[in-house]
Amino acid sequence: MAPISDDTKNLNERNVYFGADSLKKYFDPDCQPPLPLVELPEYLNPYYHDGVRIYAKMMTMHPANNVKAMPALNLLESSVVPQKTNRIIEYSSGSTVISMSMVARVMHGINDTRAFLSNKTSDAKLKLMQFFGLDITLFGGPSQPEPLDERGGIQNARRQAQESESIINPNQYENDKNWQSHIRWTGPQIYKQLPEINVLCAGMGTSGTLTGLGTYFKQVKPSVYRLGVCTAAGDRVPGPRSFALMRPVEFPWKDAVDTIEEVGSTDSYTWSLKLCREGLVCGPSSGFNLQGLFQMLEKRKAAGTLSELAGPDGLIHSVFLCCDLPYQYIGEYFEKLNAEQFPPIRNEYLTKVDLYRYDEAWERDAIDVLPTVYTSTGPLSTTPLQDIALKPNHLVLDLRRPEDFSSWHLPSSTNLPLSSTGPHTPSPFSDPTILEAQWRELEKLFSEPQLLADLQPHHVLLVCYNGDSARVATSVLRAKGLEADSVRGGLHALRAYEAGLGNGVVGMSESVSKPIAATVSVAAVPLD
């Protein structure tokens, strides 16, 4: 067991890490300032006026962002054999093995860390492990197998390590270096930061955190009341176990705890959400620990024994651990909690429409339209209308209503009127209901096989009243693999450009419009 110290060794008050081994120092708790200890404000502490002060120990602020970083450091330090170990295998639901993968790379130069875990692990957590470069093997059976069950992944990891001298299985479930890491680092940090501590609260999964902290404080300050928190029977919170599943755990946790509370998932996620919104970003197991502390305080208050926990100053200084971050469990918050706890998404229907990308390069200024799309025997600005022609493989689609198209349009353009737009219709980007209707109409229209076949050989220029409907249409066509652009500013920009020319382009409405095919000359496709 690591020696107990009443102080931490780090002197890095500036929190800066230099040199070739900067990352190693960054991960080493002995080279860091203590992880933050933050008192909850009165409005988050229902027992404030009972003389209770509650502090969150932010284990999430370690570079690995979770409480399992400490065991990972201690386990690998004692297990890795330099120049021999090249692979690490660990059965873990997430935080331990993710921390191990980072610690293995940074501290030991090992890039091959493999995670054995339950096939019931969420997709988000599996992707998180892949993100951190872990090789994953899934196992059936209970999501939290008993450590000694020969059928489970824990013993499978152990067997594989026994078969090769280059593979290690640190085995967080049986290796005393797990809980001793909190005697080495976490306990001394808390005691240095808050020597007045009266109550300590930690969740129980492998039980390493509580075993280590409970053992430490039993030796340095026996008056500290040690609270363990288990999940309520039949419920689940990521990380901790139910009390029934603590039976096979061989760590000396029973000597490290004074009482146990059982907490459900709804309270855990609720308090995690509250803490996050107030600036203490932490996951469900952190809310779980806080709720366990509240339950214990409430029971003692009802029994009239709360004051027995107070120190010489008359206050009860209570510390609970914030163990991980919420991000990998985001979906579960919405499953566990009522919708009323989350602000609404306005215009949420837009999540199902306007699904394709936009690119400013697809919007053409009016001044570029004629030289880009049309050709003539002389300068376009002086060439008579009858001598202007579309370039080969170019096509102009005008999305305006037939009567507006008839009064003015670009030479040789084709009318493909939309029912969702008109001369006085607001921009689809200023009115989400118009965008929804317009996108659905365009998506249906441009999904017609014959129309797509007719458009396929062409580079399509789209024209509308103000440019925005054509911009949406361009996005849809581009998503379907066609070359398409729109006129920025639409009809208004084109007419302004025409007025500025003062030449033969005036009178475009006299030109003949050409349909692509019979299917294109029909009115806009009606919406469902």
Coordinates of C-alpha atoms in Angstrom, one line a residue:
M1 CA 0.0 0.0 0.0
A2 CA 1.3 3.5 -0.8
P3 CA 2.3 5.5 2.2
I4 CA -0.3 8.0 3.6
S5 CA 0.8 11.6 3.4
D6 CA -0.8 14.7 4.8
D7 CA 0.3 16.7 1.8
T8 CA 0.7 16.4 -1.9
K9 CA 4.1 16.7 -3.5
N10 CA 3.2 19.0 -6.4
L11 CA 4.6 22.5 -6.5
N12 CA 3.3 23.4 -9.9
E13 CA 1.3 26.4 -8.8
R14 CA 1.3 27.9 -12.3
N15 CA -0.2 24.7 -13.8
V16 CA 2.2 24.7 -16.7
Y17 CA 3.9 21.6 -18.1
F18 CA 7.2 21.9 -20.0
G19 CA 9.7 19.7 -21.8
A20 CA 9.8 16.4 -23.6
D21 CA 7.8 14.8 -20.8
S22 CA 5.2 17.5 -20.6
L23 CA 2.3 15.1 -21.2
K24 CA 3.5 12.8 -18.5
K25 CA 3.7 15.6 -16.1
Y26 CA 0.2 16.8 -17.2
F27 CA -1.3 13.3 -16.4
D28 CA 0.7 12.8 -13.1
P29 CA -1.3 14.0 -10.1
D30 CA 2.0 14.6 -8.3
C31 CA 2.8 17.3 -10.8
Q32 CA -0.6 19.0 -10.8
P33 CA -2.4 21.4 -8.4
P34 CA -5.2 19.5 -6.5
L35 CA -8.3 18.9 -8.5
P36 CA -11.0 21.5 -7.6
L37 CA -13.2 21.3 -4.6
V38 CA -16.2 23.5 -5.1
E39 CA -18.8 24.4 -2.5
L40 CA -22.4 24.2 -3.7
P41 CA -24.2 27.5 -3.3
E42 CA -27.1 27.8 -0.9
Y43 CA -29.8 27.4 -3.6
L44 CA -28.4 24.0 -4.5
N45 CA -28.0 22.9 -0.9
P46 CA -31.4 22.2 0.9
Y47 CA -29.5 21.6 4.2
Y48 CA -27.5 24.8 4.2
H49 CA -29.5 26.3 7.1
D50 CA -29.0 23.1 9.0
G51 CA -25.3 23.9 9.2
V52 CA -24.4 21.6 6.3
R53 CA -21.8 22.7 3.7
I54 CA -21.5 20.5 0.6
Y55 CA -18.5 20.4 -1.7
A56 CA -18.1 18.7 -5.1
K57 CA -14.7 17.1 -5.6
M58 CA -14.3 17.6 -9.4
M59 CA -12.5 14.4 -10.5
T60 CA -13.8 15.3 -13.9
M61 CA -11.0 17.9 -14.1
H62 CA -8.2 15.4 -14.5
P63 CA -6.9 15.3 -18.1
A64 CA -8.8 12.0 -18.6
N65 CA -12.0 13.7 -17.3
N66 CA -13.1 11.0 -14.9
V67 CA -12.4 9.5 -11.5
K68 CA -11.0 6.3 -13.0
A69 CA -7.9 8.1 -14.1
M70 CA -6.4 7.6 -10.7
P71 CA -6.8 3.8 -10.7
A72 CA -5.6 3.6 -14.3
L73 CA -2.4 5.5 -13.4
N74 CA -1.7 3.3 -10.4
L75 CA -2.7 0.0 -12.0
L76 CA -0.5 0.5 -15.1
E77 CA 2.4 1.8 -13.1
S78 CA 2.6 -1.5 -11.2
S79 CA 1.6 -3.8 -14.1
V80 CA 3.4 -2.6 -17.2
V81 CA 6.8 -4.2 -17.8
P82 CA 9.0 -1.9 -19.8
Q83 CA 10.2 -3.2 -23.1
K84 CA 7.9 -6.3 -22.7
T85 CA 4.3 -5.2 -22.4
N86 CA 2.7 -4.2 -25.7
R87 CA -1.0 -4.8 -25.1
I88 CA -3.4 -4.0 -22.3
I89 CA -6.8 -5.8 -21.9
E90 CA -9.4 -4.6 -19.5
Y91 CA -13.1 -5.4 -18.9
S92 CA -14.7 -2.0 -18.4
S93 CA -18.0 -0.3 -19.0
G94 CA -16.1 2.8 -20.2
S95 CA -14.3 5.3 -18.0
T96 CA -11.6 2.9 -16.7
V97 CA -10.5 1.5 -20.0
I98 CA -10.7 4.9 -21.7
S99 CA -8.4 6.3 -19.0
M100 CA -6.1 3.3 -19.4
S101 CA -5.8 3.9 -23.1
M102 CA -4.7 7.5 -22.6
V103 CA -2.4 6.7 -19.6
A104 CA -0.9 3.8 -21.6
R105 CA 0.0 6.0 -24.5
V106 CA 1.2 9.0 -22.5
M107 CA 3.0 7.3 -19.6
H108 CA 4.2 4.0 -21.2
G109 CA 4.2 4.4 -25.0
I110 CA 1.7 1.6 -25.4
N111 CA -0.8 2.1 -28.2
D112 CA -2.8 -1.2 -28.1
T113 CA -5.5 -1.1 -25.4
R114 CA -8.4 -3.4 -25.8
A115 CA -11.8 -3.1 -24.1
F116 CA -13.9 -6.1 -23.1
L117 CA -17.4 -5.1 -22.3
S118 CA -21.1 -6.0 -22.3
N119 CA -23.0 -6.3 -25.6
K120 CA -25.6 -4.1 -23.8
T121 CA -23.3 -1.1 -23.9
S122 CA -24.9 1.9 -25.6
D123 CA -24.0 2.9 -29.1
A124 CA -22.8 6.3 -27.9
K125 CA -20.3 4.7 -25.5
L126 CA -19.1 2.2 -28.1
K127 CA -18.4 5.1 -30.4
L128 CA -16.7 7.0 -27.6
M129 CA -14.3 4.1 -27.1
Q130 CA -13.6 3.9 -30.8
F131 CA -13.0 7.6 -30.8
F132 CA -10.2 7.0 -28.2
G133 CA -8.7 4.2 -30.4
L134 CA -9.8 1.2 -28.3
D135 CA -10.1 -2.2 -29.8
I136 CA -13.5 -3.5 -28.6
T137 CA -14.7 -7.1 -27.9
L138 CA -18.3 -7.6 -26.8
F139 CA -19.6 -10.3 -24.4
G140 CA -23.1 -11.5 -23.7
G141 CA -24.6 -12.1 -20.3
P142 CA -25.1 -9.6 -17.4
S143 CA -24.0 -6.1 -18.1
Q144 CA -22.2 -6.1 -14.8
P145 CA -20.8 -9.7 -14.5
E146 CA -19.5 -11.0 -11.2
P147 CA -15.7 -10.7 -11.2
L148 CA -15.1 -14.5 -10.6
D149 CA -17.7 -15.8 -13.1
E150 CA -15.7 -17.9 -15.6
R151 CA -18.3 -17.3 -18.3
G152 CA -17.9 -13.5 -18.3
G153 CA -15.6 -11.0 -19.9
I154 CA -13.6 -10.2 -16.7
Q155 CA -12.2 -13.7 -16.5
N156 CA -11.8 -13.9 -20.3
A157 CA -9.5 -10.9 -20.1
R158 CA -7.5 -12.5 -17.3
R159 CA -7.0 -15.7 -19.3
Q160 CA -5.8 -13.9 -22.4
A161 CA -3.2 -12.0 -20.4
Q162 CA -2.0 -15.3 -18.8
E163 CA -1.3 -16.7 -22.2
S164 CA 1.2 -14.1 -23.2
E165 CA 4.0 -12.3 -21.4
S166 CA 3.5 -9.2 -23.6
I167 CA -0.2 -8.8 -22.6
I168 CA -1.3 -7.5 -19.2
N169 CA -4.8 -7.4 -17.6
P170 CA -4.7 -4.8 -14.8
N171 CA -8.1 -6.1 -13.6
Q172 CA -9.7 -3.2 -11.8
Y173 CA -12.0 -5.6 -10.0
E174 CA -9.4 -7.6 -8.1
N175 CA -6.2 -5.5 -8.1
D176 CA -5.7 -3.6 -4.8
K177 CA -3.8 -0.9 -6.8
N178 CA -7.3 0.3 -7.8
W179 CA -8.5 1.4 -4.4
Q180 CA -5.0 2.3 -3.2
S181 CA -4.8 5.0 -5.8
H182 CA -7.2 7.0 -3.8
I183 CA -5.1 6.6 -0.7
R184 CA -2.2 7.8 -2.8
W185 CA -3.8 10.8 -4.4
T186 CA -7.5 11.6 -4.0
G187 CA -7.7 11.3 -0.2
P188 CA -4.6 13.4 0.5
Q189 CA -5.9 16.1 -1.9
I190 CA -9.3 16.3 -0.2
Y191 CA -7.7 16.4 3.3
K192 CA -5.3 19.1 2.3
Q193 CA -8.1 21.2 0.7
L194 CA -10.6 20.7 3.5
P195 CA -9.1 19.5 6.8
E196 CA -12.5 20.3 8.4
I197 CA -14.2 17.5 6.4
N198 CA -16.9 15.6 8.4
V199 CA -18.7 13.5 5.8
L200 CA -17.4 11.7 2.6
C201 CA -19.7 10.3 0.0
A202 CA -18.8 8.1 -3.0
G203 CA -20.6 5.7 -5.2
M204 CA -19.9 2.0 -5.3
G205 CA -19.0 0.2 -8.5
T206 CA -15.8 -1.8 -8.2
S207 CA -15.9 0.0 -4.8
G208 CA -12.3 1.2 -5.4
T209 CA -13.1 4.8 -4.8
L210 CA -14.9 4.4 -1.5
T211 CA -12.6 1.7 -0.3
G212 CA -9.6 3.9 -0.8
L213 CA -11.1 7.1 0.5
G214 CA -12.8 5.3 3.4
T215 CA -9.5 3.6 4.4
Y216 CA -7.5 6.8 4.1
F217 CA -9.8 8.8 6.3
K218 CA -10.2 6.1 8.9
Q219 CA -6.4 6.5 9.5
V220 CA -6.0 10.3 9.2
K221 CA -9.3 11.5 10.6
P222 CA -11.4 8.7 12.0
S223 CA -14.3 11.0 12.8
V224 CA -15.2 11.4 9.1
Y225 CA -18.5 9.7 8.4
R226 CA -18.2 7.6 5.3
L227 CA -21.2 7.1 3.0
G228 CA -21.4 4.6 0.2
V229 CA -24.1 4.8 -2.5
C230 CA -25.5 1.9 -4.5
T231 CA -28.1 1.8 -7.2
A232 CA -31.7 1.0 -6.2
A233 CA -32.7 -2.6 -6.9
G234 CA -33.8 -3.1 -10.4
D235 CA -32.6 0.3 -11.5
R236 CA -29.4 1.4 -13.3
V237 CA -27.0 4.3 -13.2
P238 CA -23.8 4.1 -15.3
G239 CA -20.9 3.0 -13.1
P240 CA -22.2 2.1 -9.6
R241 CA -23.7 -1.3 -8.7
S242 CA -26.7 -2.4 -6.7
F243 CA -26.0 -3.6 -3.2
A244 CA -26.7 -7.2 -4.2
L245 CA -23.9 -7.0 -6.7
M246 CA -21.4 -5.9 -4.1
R247 CA -21.4 -9.4 -2.5
P248 CA -18.6 -10.9 -4.7
V249 CA -16.4 -7.7 -4.6
E250 CA -13.3 -8.7 -2.7
F251 CA -12.0 -5.2 -1.9
P252 CA -12.2 -4.4 1.9
W253 CA -15.1 -2.0 1.3
K254 CA -17.1 -3.1 4.3
D255 CA -14.4 -1.7 6.6
A256 CA -14.3 1.5 4.6
V257 CA -18.0 2.5 4.9
D258 CA -20.2 3.6 7.8
T259 CA -23.6 3.5 6.0
I260 CA -25.0 2.8 2.5
E261 CA -27.8 4.6 0.6
E262 CA -29.6 3.3 -2.4
V263 CA -30.4 5.8 -5.2
G264 CA -32.6 5.6 -8.3
S265 CA -31.7 6.8 -11.8
T266 CA -34.3 9.6 -12.0
D267 CA -32.9 11.5 -9.0
S268 CA -29.3 10.8 -10.3
Y269 CA -30.0 12.3 -13.8
T270 CA -32.1 15.2 -12.3
W271 CA -29.3 16.4 -10.0
S272 CA -26.6 15.9 -12.6
L273 CA -28.7 18.1 -14.9
K274 CA -29.1 20.8 -12.2
L275 CA -25.4 20.8 -11.4
C276 CA -24.4 21.0 -15.1
R277 CA -26.7 24.0 -15.7
E278 CA -25.2 25.8 -12.7
G279 CA -21.7 25.3 -14.0
L280 CA -20.5 22.1 -12.3
V281 CA -20.4 19.9 -15.4
C282 CA -20.7 16.3 -14.3
G283 CA -22.4 13.0 -15.3
P284 CA -25.2 10.9 -13.8
S285 CA -23.1 9.1 -11.2
S286 CA -22.2 12.6 -9.8
G287 CA -25.9 13.4 -9.3
F288 CA -26.2 9.9 -7.9
N289 CA -23.6 10.6 -5.2
L290 CA -25.2 13.9 -4.3
Q291 CA -28.7 12.4 -4.0
G292 CA -27.3 9.7 -1.7
L293 CA -25.8 12.4 0.5
F294 CA -29.2 14.2 0.6
Q295 CA -30.9 11.0 1.6
M296 CA -28.5 10.3 4.5
L297 CA -28.8 13.9 5.7
E298 CA -32.6 13.9 5.6
K299 CA -32.8 10.6 7.6
R300 CA -30.5 12.0 10.3
K301 CA -32.4 15.3 10.4
A302 CA -35.6 13.4 10.8
A303 CA -34.1 11.3 13.6
G304 CA -32.6 14.3 15.3
T305 CA -29.0 13.0 14.9
L306 CA -27.7 15.4 12.2
S307 CA -25.8 17.6 14.6
E308 CA -23.7 14.5 15.7
L309 CA -21.8 14.9 12.4
A310 CA -20.7 18.5 13.0
G311 CA -17.2 19.5 13.7
P312 CA -15.8 22.0 16.2
D313 CA -17.0 24.9 14.1
G314 CA -20.6 23.6 14.4
L315 CA -20.8 22.9 10.7
I316 CA -21.0 19.6 8.8
H317 CA -18.5 19.8 5.9
S318 CA -19.6 17.1 3.4
V319 CA -17.7 16.1 0.2
F320 CA -19.2 14.1 -2.7
L321 CA -17.3 13.0 -5.8
C322 CA -18.1 14.2 -9.3
C323 CA -16.9 11.2 -11.2
D324 CA -17.5 11.7 -14.9
L325 CA -18.9 13.9 -17.6
P326 CA -22.5 13.9 -19.0
Y327 CA -21.9 14.0 -22.7
Q328 CA -21.8 10.2 -23.5
Y329 CA -25.2 9.9 -21.7
I330 CA -27.0 12.7 -23.3
G331 CA -29.7 10.5 -24.8
E332 CA -30.3 8.8 -21.4
Y333 CA -31.2 12.2 -19.9
F334 CA -34.0 12.6 -22.3
E335 CA -35.2 9.0 -21.7
K336 CA -35.1 9.3 -17.9
L337 CA -36.4 12.8 -17.3
N338 CA -39.7 14.6 -18.2
A339 CA -39.8 16.7 -21.4
E340 CA -40.7 19.7 -19.2
Q341 CA -37.1 19.8 -17.9
F342 CA -35.8 20.7 -21.3
P343 CA -36.4 23.9 -23.3
P344 CA -38.4 23.4 -26.5
I345 CA -36.8 23.5 -29.9
R346 CA -38.5 26.2 -31.9
N347 CA -39.2 25.3 -35.6
E348 CA -38.3 21.7 -34.7
Y349 CA -40.1 20.6 -37.9
L350 CA -37.1 22.0 -39.8
T351 CA -35.1 19.0 -38.6
K352 CA -36.9 16.9 -41.2
V353 CA -36.6 19.3 -44.2
D354 CA -33.9 21.4 -45.9
L355 CA -31.5 18.6 -45.3
Y356 CA -28.8 19.3 -47.9
R357 CA -25.8 21.5 -48.0
Y358 CA -25.5 25.0 -49.4
D359 CA -22.5 26.6 -51.0
E360 CA -22.0 30.3 -51.8
A361 CA -20.2 29.3 -55.0
W362 CA -23.6 28.0 -56.3
E363 CA -25.1 31.5 -56.2
R364 CA -24.4 33.6 -59.3
D365 CA -24.5 37.4 -59.4
A366 CA -26.7 38.9 -62.0
I367 CA -23.7 40.4 -63.8
D368 CA -22.3 36.9 -64.3
V369 CA -25.4 35.2 -65.6
L370 CA -25.3 36.2 -69.3
P371 CA -21.6 35.5 -69.9
T372 CA -21.8 32.3 -68.0
V373 CA -25.0 30.9 -69.5
Y374 CA -25.3 32.6 -72.8
T375 CA -23.2 33.0 -75.9
S376 CA -23.4 35.4 -78.9
T377 CA -21.4 36.5 -82.0
G378 CA -20.5 39.8 -80.3
P379 CA -20.5 41.5 -76.9
L380 CA -23.6 40.5 -74.9
S381 CA -24.2 44.1 -73.9
T382 CA -24.7 45.2 -77.5
T383 CA -25.9 42.0 -79.2
P384 CA -29.5 41.9 -80.4
L385 CA -31.8 39.5 -78.5
Q386 CA -32.3 37.2 -81.4
D387 CA -28.6 36.5 -81.5
I388 CA -28.3 35.5 -77.8
A389 CA -28.3 31.7 -77.3
L390 CA -27.9 29.3 -74.4
K391 CA -24.5 27.7 -74.3
P392 CA -24.4 24.0 -75.0
N393 CA -25.6 21.8 -72.2
H394 CA -27.0 24.8 -70.2
L395 CA -30.6 25.2 -69.1
V396 CA -32.5 27.9 -67.3
L397 CA -35.4 26.9 -65.1
D398 CA -37.7 29.8 -64.0
L399 CA -39.7 28.9 -60.8
R400 CA -42.1 31.8 -60.9
R401 CA -45.8 31.7 -61.7
P402 CA -46.8 31.4 -65.3
E403 CA -48.2 34.9 -65.6
D404 CA -45.0 36.5 -64.2
F405 CA -42.9 34.3 -66.4
S406 CA -44.9 35.4 -69.5
S407 CA -44.3 39.1 -68.7
W408 CA -40.5 38.8 -68.4
H409 CA -37.9 36.0 -68.5
L410 CA -34.4 35.2 -69.6
P411 CA -34.1 34.1 -73.2
S412 CA -34.8 30.4 -73.9
S413 CA -35.7 29.7 -70.3
T414 CA -38.2 27.1 -69.2
N415 CA -41.0 27.8 -66.7
L416 CA -41.3 25.3 -63.9
P417 CA -43.7 27.1 -61.5
L418 CA -43.8 26.4 -57.8
S419 CA -47.1 26.6 -55.9
S420 CA -45.2 27.5 -52.7
T421 CA -43.8 30.8 -54.1
G422 CA -45.2 34.0 -55.5
P423 CA -44.2 37.7 -56.1
H424 CA -45.1 38.6 -52.6
T425 CA -44.1 35.4 -50.8
P426 CA -41.5 36.1 -48.0
S427 CA -38.1 34.5 -48.3
P428 CA -38.1 30.8 -47.1
F429 CA -35.3 31.8 -44.8
S430 CA -37.4 34.4 -43.0
D431 CA -40.5 32.2 -42.7
P432 CA -39.8 28.5 -41.7
T433 CA -43.3 27.4 -42.7
I434 CA -42.6 28.5 -46.2
L435 CA -39.2 26.8 -46.2
E436 CA -40.8 23.6 -45.1
A437 CA -43.5 23.7 -47.8
Q438 CA -41.1 24.8 -50.5
W439 CA -38.5 22.1 -49.7
R440 CA -41.1 19.4 -49.6
E441 CA -42.4 20.5 -53.0
L442 CA -38.9 20.7 -54.5
E443 CA -37.9 17.4 -53.1
K444 CA -41.0 15.7 -54.5
L445 CA -40.6 17.5 -57.9
F446 CA -37.0 16.7 -58.4
S447 CA -37.5 13.1 -57.3
E448 CA -39.4 12.4 -60.5
P449 CA -37.2 10.0 -62.6
Q450 CA -38.2 11.5 -66.0
L451 CA -37.5 15.1 -64.9
L452 CA -34.2 14.1 -63.4
A453 CA -33.3 12.3 -66.6
D454 CA -34.2 15.4 -68.7
L455 CA -32.1 17.7 -66.4
Q456 CA -29.1 15.3 -66.0
P457 CA -27.2 16.4 -69.2
H458 CA -27.5 20.1 -68.4
H459 CA -25.9 22.7 -66.1
V460 CA -29.0 24.2 -64.7
L461 CA -29.5 27.8 -63.7
L462 CA -32.5 28.5 -61.4
V463 CA -34.3 31.8 -61.3
C464 CA -37.1 32.9 -58.9
Y465 CA -38.5 36.2 -57.5
N466 CA -35.9 37.0 -54.8
G467 CA -33.2 34.4 -55.3
D468 CA -33.9 32.4 -52.2
S469 CA -36.3 29.8 -53.5
A470 CA -33.9 29.1 -56.4
R471 CA -31.2 28.8 -53.8
V472 CA -33.2 26.0 -52.0
A473 CA -33.9 24.4 -55.4
T474 CA -30.1 24.4 -56.2
S475 CA -29.4 22.7 -52.9
V476 CA -31.9 19.9 -53.7
L477 CA -30.6 19.4 -57.2
R478 CA -27.0 19.4 -56.1
A479 CA -27.8 16.7 -53.6
K480 CA -29.2 14.6 -56.4
G481 CA -25.9 14.9 -58.3
L482 CA -26.8 17.6 -60.8
E483 CA -24.8 20.7 -61.7
A484 CA -27.0 23.6 -60.6
D485 CA -26.6 27.3 -59.7
S486 CA -29.1 30.1 -58.7
V487 CA -29.2 33.8 -59.4
R488 CA -28.5 35.8 -56.3
G489 CA -31.3 38.3 -55.8
G490 CA -33.5 36.6 -58.4
L491 CA -35.8 38.5 -60.8
H492 CA -35.1 41.8 -59.0
A493 CA -31.4 41.6 -59.5
L494 CA -31.8 40.6 -63.1
R495 CA -34.2 43.5 -63.9
A496 CA -31.8 45.9 -62.2
Y497 CA -29.0 44.6 -64.3
E498 CA -31.1 44.8 -67.5
A499 CA -32.0 48.4 -66.7
G500 CA -28.3 49.2 -66.3
L501 CA -27.5 47.8 -69.7
G502 CA -29.9 49.8 -71.7
N503 CA -29.3 47.7 -74.7
G504 CA -30.8 44.9 -76.8
V505 CA -31.4 42.7 -73.8
V506 CA -34.5 44.8 -73.0
G507 CA -37.6 42.9 -74.1
M508 CA -36.6 39.5 -73.0
S509 CA -40.3 38.6 -72.6
E510 CA -40.5 38.5 -76.4
S511 CA -38.2 35.5 -76.5
V512 CA -39.5 32.0 -76.9
S513 CA -39.5 29.7 -73.8
K514 CA -38.5 26.1 -74.5
P515 CA -39.8 23.2 -72.4
I516 CA -37.3 20.4 -71.5
A517 CA -39.9 17.8 -72.1
A518 CA -43.6 17.5 -71.8
T519 CA -43.3 16.5 -68.2
V520 CA -41.7 19.8 -67.3
S521 CA -44.3 22.1 -68.8
V522 CA -46.9 21.0 -66.2
A523 CA -47.8 23.1 -63.2
A524 CA -46.0 22.6 -60.0
V525 CA -46.4 19.2 -58.4
P526 CA -49.0 19.5 -55.5
L527 CA -47.9 18.9 -52.0
D528 CA -49.0 15.8 -50.0

